[in-house]
Amino acid sequence: MRLLSLRVRQVRNLTALDLQPASHLNILTGPNAAGKTSVLEAVHILGRARSFRARRLEDVVQWGAEQASIAGEVARPEGGSLWLGVGYERGRPALRIGGEDVKGASELAEWLPLQVINPDSHRLLEAGPERRRQYLDWGVFHVEQAFHAIWRRYRRALRQRNQALRTGSEILAPWERELGETGAAIDRFRQAYLAELGGFLPEVVTRTLGSLRVSLTYDRGWPAGRPLAEVLEDARGRDSELGFTRSGPHRADLGIRINGVPAQHTVSRGQQKALAASLLLAQAALYTSRSGRPCLFLVDDLPAELDVRHREALLAMLRDLDTQVFVTALEPGTLAPEGWGEVKRFHVEQGTVIEMV
């Protein structure tokens, strides 16, 4: 989906922002601490109901303010538009779609699928398995309609089993059956998605990283060839001692290798960032292929993160995917928008955003 309008009130240093972005490339420039990243953060909150910079939504509320709000108009695939909204007031968030309250961030995500490339992107390779599971499940969520409901069932059963383990309850079998059923479904979804993603990754990697060979491996979180419910039953004793469930898709990991070696051990930090961006681009290509809709990208401080060659390759891939992009930079001349469709440049200073004509 494309973001047609953005309204931000009292988010960090953005007191009142009204923006009509370009449908393709939006370049935000200005000095450090001007508010460029805050604009990207506001768009991210609109699409995911959480920040990529702060752990709590209340932390983005402008100092001294009691509330904050973000609203965005998105294009409908069938024509027309729809307003999304995320607000924070009286200590809690409020999410709206088309003026109606909604409970879950997943409903926002369906309308505004987005990805972030920023100084933390390399943590996809270096951080723990949770980061890579999030990457994988973003893709599955956006191509498999049944995934989210099954994942919620799995999480509920996992909480119940963990509680039973900690309290010494003997009521474990029903939760283990539910975990076995939903866990197997999650594993099938993930395996199928990775197989499909593998068809998009080589072209992206060739364009961004040249001749390096990237491969993905998947550890599903419990031994191959055994039903999860059986594994959980056998593990009751040790799991009870530890107070949590050690096996299942919540313990899965995605292995990312370059020329057969774990990526975090074999390439430079700059190449790690380029590889992380490539993985996100491959996801976007798969999403667009499946849905016929573009994905939105938020790219923070691109010139500082990648050298000229990798930067130009990344921008060319984003352009060819027909994405809508918001990218920040200190200086206007560091980004060359050749070949894009609609392009707008904005100067940001002290929380004020001005379109440059």
PDB file of C-alpha atoms in Angstrom, residues 40-245:
ATOM      1  CA  LEU A  40      10.317   7.523   9.922  1.00  0.00           C
ATOM      2  CA  GLU A  41       9.458   6.429  13.445  1.00  0.00           C
ATOM      3  CA  ALA A  42       5.972   7.927  13.142  1.00  0.00           C
ATOM      4  CA  VAL A  43       5.333   5.985   9.925  1.00  0.00           C
ATOM      5  CA  HIS A  44       6.590   2.815  11.610  1.00  0.00           C
ATOM      6  CA  ILE A  45       4.228   3.316  14.540  1.00  0.00           C
ATOM      7  CA  LEU A  46       1.361   3.843  12.116  1.00  0.00           C
ATOM      8  CA  GLY A  47       2.046   0.469  10.491  1.00  0.00           C
ATOM      9  CA  ARG A  48       3.035  -1.602  13.525  1.00  0.00           C
ATOM     10  CA  ALA A  49       1.756   0.254  16.605  1.00  0.00           C
ATOM     11  CA  ARG A  50       5.267   0.240  18.043  1.00  0.00           C
ATOM     12  CA  SER A  51       8.495   2.170  17.643  1.00  0.00           C
ATOM     13  CA  PHE A  52      11.785   0.876  16.259  1.00  0.00           C
ATOM     14  CA  ARG A  53      13.604   3.196  18.693  1.00  0.00           C
ATOM     15  CA  ALA A  54      11.694   2.969  21.985  1.00  0.00           C
ATOM     16  CA  ARG A  55      10.504  -0.035  23.969  1.00  0.00           C
ATOM     17  CA  ARG A  56       7.297   1.706  25.085  1.00  0.00           C
ATOM     18  CA  LEU A  57       4.958   3.804  22.995  1.00  0.00           C
ATOM     19  CA  GLU A  58       4.688   6.386  25.756  1.00  0.00           C
ATOM     20  CA  ASP A  59       8.386   7.169  25.297  1.00  0.00           C
ATOM     21  CA  VAL A  60       7.711   8.843  21.932  1.00  0.00           C
ATOM     22  CA  VAL A  61       5.219  11.338  23.383  1.00  0.00           C
ATOM     23  CA  GLN A  62       6.651  14.854  23.212  1.00  0.00           C
ATOM     24  CA  TRP A  63       8.152  16.081  26.452  1.00  0.00           C
ATOM     25  CA  GLY A  64       5.510  17.903  28.480  1.00  0.00           C
ATOM     26  CA  ALA A  65       2.594  16.635  26.365  1.00  0.00           C
ATOM     27  CA  GLU A  66      -0.107  14.319  27.677  1.00  0.00           C
ATOM     28  CA  GLN A  67      -0.966  12.673  24.380  1.00  0.00           C
ATOM     29  CA  ALA A  68       0.327  11.977  20.888  1.00  0.00           C
ATOM     30  CA  SER A  69      -1.314  10.913  17.657  1.00  0.00           C
ATOM     31  CA  ILE A  70      -0.348   9.670  14.219  1.00  0.00           C
ATOM     32  CA  ALA A  71      -2.777   9.333  11.323  1.00  0.00           C
ATOM     33  CA  GLY A  72      -2.164   8.238   7.781  1.00  0.00           C
ATOM     34  CA  GLU A  73      -4.217   7.911   4.636  1.00  0.00           C
ATOM     35  CA  VAL A  74      -3.364   4.783   2.650  1.00  0.00           C
ATOM     36  CA  ALA A  75      -4.419   3.835  -0.853  1.00  0.00           C
ATOM     37  CA  ARG A  76      -6.832   0.927  -1.199  1.00  0.00           C
ATOM     38  CA  PRO A  77      -5.877  -1.704  -3.803  1.00  0.00           C
ATOM     39  CA  GLU A  78      -9.331  -1.494  -5.358  1.00  0.00           C
ATOM     40  CA  GLY A  79      -9.298   2.322  -5.432  1.00  0.00           C
ATOM     41  CA  GLY A  80     -10.038   5.036  -2.929  1.00  0.00           C
ATOM     42  CA  SER A  81      -8.302   5.374   0.410  1.00  0.00           C
ATOM     43  CA  LEU A  82      -8.554   4.550   4.105  1.00  0.00           C
ATOM     44  CA  TRP A  83      -7.326   6.317   7.231  1.00  0.00           C
ATOM     45  CA  LEU A  84      -5.251   4.538   9.877  1.00  0.00           C
ATOM     46  CA  GLY A  85      -4.596   6.015  13.292  1.00  0.00           C
ATOM     47  CA  VAL A  86      -2.474   5.351  16.363  1.00  0.00           C
ATOM     48  CA  GLY A  87      -2.849   7.525  19.436  1.00  0.00           C
ATOM     49  CA  TYR A  88      -1.522   7.520  22.970  1.00  0.00           C
ATOM     50  CA  GLU A  89      -3.615   9.111  25.696  1.00  0.00           C
ATOM     51  CA  ARG A  90      -4.277   8.506  29.392  1.00  0.00           C
ATOM     52  CA  GLY A  91      -1.526   5.937  29.588  1.00  0.00           C
ATOM     53  CA  ARG A  92      -2.662   3.623  26.820  1.00  0.00           C
ATOM     54  CA  PRO A  93      -2.611   3.340  23.022  1.00  0.00           C
ATOM     55  CA  ALA A  94      -5.630   3.562  20.748  1.00  0.00           C
ATOM     56  CA  LEU A  95      -5.648   1.989  17.277  1.00  0.00           C
ATOM     57  CA  ARG A  96      -8.131   2.898  14.555  1.00  0.00           C
ATOM     58  CA  ILE A  97      -8.869   1.856  10.984  1.00  0.00           C
ATOM     59  CA  GLY A  98     -11.403   3.841   9.010  1.00  0.00           C
ATOM     60  CA  GLY A  99     -12.457   5.626  12.194  1.00  0.00           C
ATOM     61  CA  GLU A 100     -13.261   2.355  13.992  1.00  0.00           C
ATOM     62  CA  ASP A 101     -11.332   1.125  17.029  1.00  0.00           C
ATOM     63  CA  VAL A 102      -9.326  -2.063  16.524  1.00  0.00           C
ATOM     64  CA  LYS A 103      -7.560  -4.205  19.108  1.00  0.00           C
ATOM     65  CA  GLY A 104      -4.541  -5.622  17.361  1.00  0.00           C
ATOM     66  CA  ALA A 105      -1.537  -4.170  15.581  1.00  0.00           C
ATOM     67  CA  SER A 106      -1.829  -6.991  13.048  1.00  0.00           C
ATOM     68  CA  GLU A 107      -4.803  -5.214  11.475  1.00  0.00           C
ATOM     69  CA  LEU A 108      -2.687  -2.099  10.904  1.00  0.00           C
ATOM     70  CA  ALA A 109       0.134  -4.202   9.487  1.00  0.00           C
ATOM     71  CA  GLU A 110      -2.162  -5.659   6.843  1.00  0.00           C
ATOM     72  CA  TRP A 111      -2.876  -2.158   5.525  1.00  0.00           C
ATOM     73  CA  LEU A 112       0.646  -0.754   5.761  1.00  0.00           C
ATOM     74  CA  PRO A 113       3.286  -3.475   5.304  1.00  0.00           C
ATOM     75  CA  LEU A 114       6.675  -1.897   5.897  1.00  0.00           C
ATOM     76  CA  GLN A 115      10.327  -2.698   6.464  1.00  0.00           C
ATOM     77  CA  VAL A 116      13.132  -0.753   8.146  1.00  0.00           C
ATOM     78  CA  ILE A 117      16.760  -0.443   7.088  1.00  0.00           C
ATOM     79  CA  ASN A 118      18.710   1.449   9.745  1.00  0.00           C
ATOM     80  CA  PRO A 119      21.922   1.316  11.811  1.00  0.00           C
ATOM     81  CA  ASP A 120      20.550  -1.724  13.690  1.00  0.00           C
ATOM     82  CA  SER A 121      19.787  -3.803  10.597  1.00  0.00           C
ATOM     83  CA  HIS A 122      22.970  -5.859  10.903  1.00  0.00           C
ATOM     84  CA  ARG A 123      21.594  -7.239  14.181  1.00  0.00           C
ATOM     85  CA  LEU A 124      19.488  -9.558  12.048  1.00  0.00           C
ATOM     86  CA  LEU A 125      22.764 -11.477  11.706  1.00  0.00           C
ATOM     87  CA  GLU A 126      24.428 -10.769  15.051  1.00  0.00           C
ATOM     88  CA  ALA A 127      21.555 -10.754  17.552  1.00  0.00           C
ATOM     89  CA  GLY A 128      19.864 -13.802  19.022  1.00  0.00           C
ATOM     90  CA  PRO A 129      17.310 -16.058  17.314  1.00  0.00           C
ATOM     91  CA  GLU A 130      14.324 -13.893  18.272  1.00  0.00           C
ATOM     92  CA  ARG A 131      15.337 -11.223  15.760  1.00  0.00           C
ATOM     93  CA  ARG A 132      15.519 -13.774  12.953  1.00  0.00           C
ATOM     94  CA  ARG A 133      12.209 -15.365  13.955  1.00  0.00           C
ATOM     95  CA  GLN A 134      10.623 -11.918  13.724  1.00  0.00           C
ATOM     96  CA  TYR A 135      12.083 -11.505  10.244  1.00  0.00           C
ATOM     97  CA  LEU A 136      10.751 -14.873   9.147  1.00  0.00           C
ATOM     98  CA  ASP A 137       7.308 -14.406  10.676  1.00  0.00           C
ATOM     99  CA  TRP A 138       6.864 -10.961   9.089  1.00  0.00           C
ATOM    100  CA  GLY A 139       7.071 -12.684   5.739  1.00  0.00           C
ATOM    101  CA  VAL A 140       4.794 -15.582   6.666  1.00  0.00           C
ATOM    102  CA  PHE A 141       2.200 -13.223   8.167  1.00  0.00           C
ATOM    103  CA  HIS A 142       1.944 -11.233   4.950  1.00  0.00           C
ATOM    104  CA  VAL A 143       1.510 -14.220   2.616  1.00  0.00           C
ATOM    105  CA  GLU A 144      -0.438 -16.758   4.733  1.00  0.00           C
ATOM    106  CA  GLN A 145      -3.794 -15.527   6.007  1.00  0.00           C
ATOM    107  CA  ALA A 146      -4.181 -18.374   8.511  1.00  0.00           C
ATOM    108  CA  PHE A 147      -0.796 -17.846  10.149  1.00  0.00           C
ATOM    109  CA  HIS A 148      -1.659 -15.132  12.665  1.00  0.00           C
ATOM    110  CA  ALA A 149      -4.615 -16.965  14.206  1.00  0.00           C
ATOM    111  CA  ILE A 150      -2.591 -20.163  14.552  1.00  0.00           C
ATOM    112  CA  TRP A 151       0.333 -18.259  16.052  1.00  0.00           C
ATOM    113  CA  ARG A 152      -1.999 -16.702  18.653  1.00  0.00           C
ATOM    114  CA  ARG A 153      -3.340 -20.146  19.567  1.00  0.00           C
ATOM    115  CA  TYR A 154       0.219 -21.394  19.944  1.00  0.00           C
ATOM    116  CA  ARG A 155       1.239 -18.481  22.178  1.00  0.00           C
ATOM    117  CA  ARG A 156      -1.795 -18.993  24.411  1.00  0.00           C
ATOM    118  CA  ALA A 157      -1.062 -22.703  24.830  1.00  0.00           C
ATOM    119  CA  LEU A 158       2.599 -21.922  25.505  1.00  0.00           C
ATOM    120  CA  ARG A 159       1.671 -19.491  28.282  1.00  0.00           C
ATOM    121  CA  GLN A 160      -0.654 -22.066  29.825  1.00  0.00           C
ATOM    122  CA  ARG A 161       1.933 -24.842  29.750  1.00  0.00           C
ATOM    123  CA  ASN A 162       4.623 -22.583  31.212  1.00  0.00           C
ATOM    124  CA  GLN A 163       2.272 -21.559  33.999  1.00  0.00           C
ATOM    125  CA  ALA A 164       1.447 -25.193  34.701  1.00  0.00           C
ATOM    126  CA  LEU A 165       5.161 -26.034  34.813  1.00  0.00           C
ATOM    127  CA  ARG A 166       5.857 -23.273  37.322  1.00  0.00           C
ATOM    128  CA  THR A 167       2.900 -24.068  39.588  1.00  0.00           C
ATOM    129  CA  GLY A 168       3.354 -27.832  39.541  1.00  0.00           C
ATOM    130  CA  SER A 169       0.027 -28.467  37.857  1.00  0.00           C
ATOM    131  CA  GLU A 170      -0.445 -31.883  36.288  1.00  0.00           C
ATOM    132  CA  ILE A 171      -2.708 -30.480  33.553  1.00  0.00           C
ATOM    133  CA  LEU A 172      -0.145 -30.510  30.772  1.00  0.00           C
ATOM    134  CA  ALA A 173      -1.431 -32.939  28.153  1.00  0.00           C
ATOM    135  CA  PRO A 174      -4.179 -30.679  26.680  1.00  0.00           C
ATOM    136  CA  TRP A 175      -1.728 -27.815  26.204  1.00  0.00           C
ATOM    137  CA  GLU A 176       0.876 -30.128  24.732  1.00  0.00           C
ATOM    138  CA  ARG A 177      -1.631 -31.425  22.188  1.00  0.00           C
ATOM    139  CA  GLU A 178      -2.507 -27.844  21.228  1.00  0.00           C
ATOM    140  CA  LEU A 179       1.169 -26.916  20.999  1.00  0.00           C
ATOM    141  CA  GLY A 180       1.813 -29.981  18.876  1.00  0.00           C
ATOM    142  CA  GLU A 181      -0.965 -29.148  16.427  1.00  0.00           C
ATOM    143  CA  THR A 182      -0.322 -25.427  16.095  1.00  0.00           C
ATOM    144  CA  GLY A 183       3.461 -25.805  16.276  1.00  0.00           C
ATOM    145  CA  ALA A 184       3.443 -28.222  13.357  1.00  0.00           C
ATOM    146  CA  ALA A 185       1.309 -25.794  11.336  1.00  0.00           C
ATOM    147  CA  ILE A 186       3.666 -22.898  12.095  1.00  0.00           C
ATOM    148  CA  ASP A 187       6.611 -25.039  11.037  1.00  0.00           C
ATOM    149  CA  ARG A 188       4.919 -25.933   7.734  1.00  0.00           C
ATOM    150  CA  PHE A 189       4.170 -22.277   7.034  1.00  0.00           C
ATOM    151  CA  ARG A 190       7.756 -21.263   7.764  1.00  0.00           C
ATOM    152  CA  GLN A 191       9.304 -24.059   5.715  1.00  0.00           C
ATOM    153  CA  ALA A 192       7.109 -23.259   2.715  1.00  0.00           C
ATOM    154  CA  TYR A 193       7.874 -19.554   3.004  1.00  0.00           C
ATOM    155  CA  LEU A 194      11.633 -20.117   3.152  1.00  0.00           C
ATOM    156  CA  ALA A 195      11.481 -22.349   0.092  1.00  0.00           C
ATOM    157  CA  GLU A 196       9.680 -19.597  -1.800  1.00  0.00           C
ATOM    158  CA  LEU A 197      11.980 -16.871  -0.465  1.00  0.00           C
ATOM    159  CA  GLY A 198      14.952 -18.830  -1.767  1.00  0.00           C
ATOM    160  CA  GLY A 199      13.733 -18.173  -5.282  1.00  0.00           C
ATOM    161  CA  PHE A 200      13.974 -14.396  -4.818  1.00  0.00           C
ATOM    162  CA  LEU A 201      17.192 -14.149  -2.815  1.00  0.00           C
ATOM    163  CA  PRO A 202      19.866 -14.973  -5.451  1.00  0.00           C
ATOM    164  CA  GLU A 203      19.004 -12.082  -7.779  1.00  0.00           C
ATOM    165  CA  VAL A 204      18.899  -9.589  -4.915  1.00  0.00           C
ATOM    166  CA  VAL A 205      22.200 -10.817  -3.486  1.00  0.00           C
ATOM    167  CA  THR A 206      23.892 -10.703  -6.890  1.00  0.00           C
ATOM    168  CA  ARG A 207      22.859  -7.083  -7.357  1.00  0.00           C
ATOM    169  CA  THR A 208      23.876  -5.969  -3.871  1.00  0.00           C
ATOM    170  CA  LEU A 209      26.765  -8.268  -2.915  1.00  0.00           C
ATOM    171  CA  GLY A 210      28.124  -9.541  -6.224  1.00  0.00           C
ATOM    172  CA  SER A 211      29.440 -13.105  -6.354  1.00  0.00           C
ATOM    173  CA  LEU A 212      28.932 -14.001  -2.687  1.00  0.00           C
ATOM    174  CA  ARG A 213      26.735 -17.088  -2.234  1.00  0.00           C
ATOM    175  CA  VAL A 214      24.079 -16.689   0.465  1.00  0.00           C
ATOM    176  CA  SER A 215      22.179 -19.650   1.886  1.00  0.00           C
ATOM    177  CA  LEU A 216      19.515 -19.991   4.572  1.00  0.00           C
ATOM    178  CA  THR A 217      19.075 -22.918   6.952  1.00  0.00           C
ATOM    179  CA  TYR A 218      16.216 -23.455   9.366  1.00  0.00           C
ATOM    180  CA  ASP A 219      16.243 -25.049  12.822  1.00  0.00           C
ATOM    181  CA  ARG A 220      12.581 -25.562  13.670  1.00  0.00           C
ATOM    182  CA  GLY A 221      13.081 -25.686  17.446  1.00  0.00           C
ATOM    183  CA  TRP A 222      12.633 -29.395  18.162  1.00  0.00           C
ATOM    184  CA  PRO A 223      14.204 -32.612  16.800  1.00  0.00           C
ATOM    185  CA  ALA A 224      13.373 -33.620  13.244  1.00  0.00           C
ATOM    186  CA  GLY A 225      11.251 -36.711  12.797  1.00  0.00           C
ATOM    187  CA  ARG A 226       9.474 -36.418  16.152  1.00  0.00           C
ATOM    188  CA  PRO A 227       6.035 -34.905  16.869  1.00  0.00           C
ATOM    189  CA  LEU A 228       6.282 -31.838  19.080  1.00  0.00           C
ATOM    190  CA  ALA A 229       3.679 -33.138  21.551  1.00  0.00           C
ATOM    191  CA  GLU A 230       5.803 -36.243  22.106  1.00  0.00           C
ATOM    192  CA  VAL A 231       8.937 -34.163  22.647  1.00  0.00           C
ATOM    193  CA  LEU A 232       7.118 -31.981  25.180  1.00  0.00           C
ATOM    194  CA  GLU A 233       5.787 -34.981  27.087  1.00  0.00           C
ATOM    195  CA  ASP A 234       9.285 -36.441  27.364  1.00  0.00           C
ATOM    196  CA  ALA A 235      10.679 -33.074  28.506  1.00  0.00           C
ATOM    197  CA  ARG A 236       8.224 -32.453  31.359  1.00  0.00           C
ATOM    198  CA  GLY A 237      10.709 -33.199  34.116  1.00  0.00           C
ATOM    199  CA  ARG A 238      13.481 -30.881  32.960  1.00  0.00           C
ATOM    200  CA  ASP A 239      11.028 -28.211  31.776  1.00  0.00           C
ATOM    201  CA  SER A 240       9.410 -28.244  35.245  1.00  0.00           C
ATOM    202  CA  GLU A 241      12.807 -27.692  36.865  1.00  0.00           C
ATOM    203  CA  LEU A 242      13.497 -24.714  34.591  1.00  0.00           C
ATOM    204  CA  GLY A 243       9.944 -23.354  34.563  1.00  0.00           C
ATOM    205  CA  PHE A 244       9.587 -22.934  30.807  1.00  0.00           C
ATOM    206  CA  THR A 245       9.105 -24.848  27.563  1.00  0.00           C
TER     207      THR A 245
END
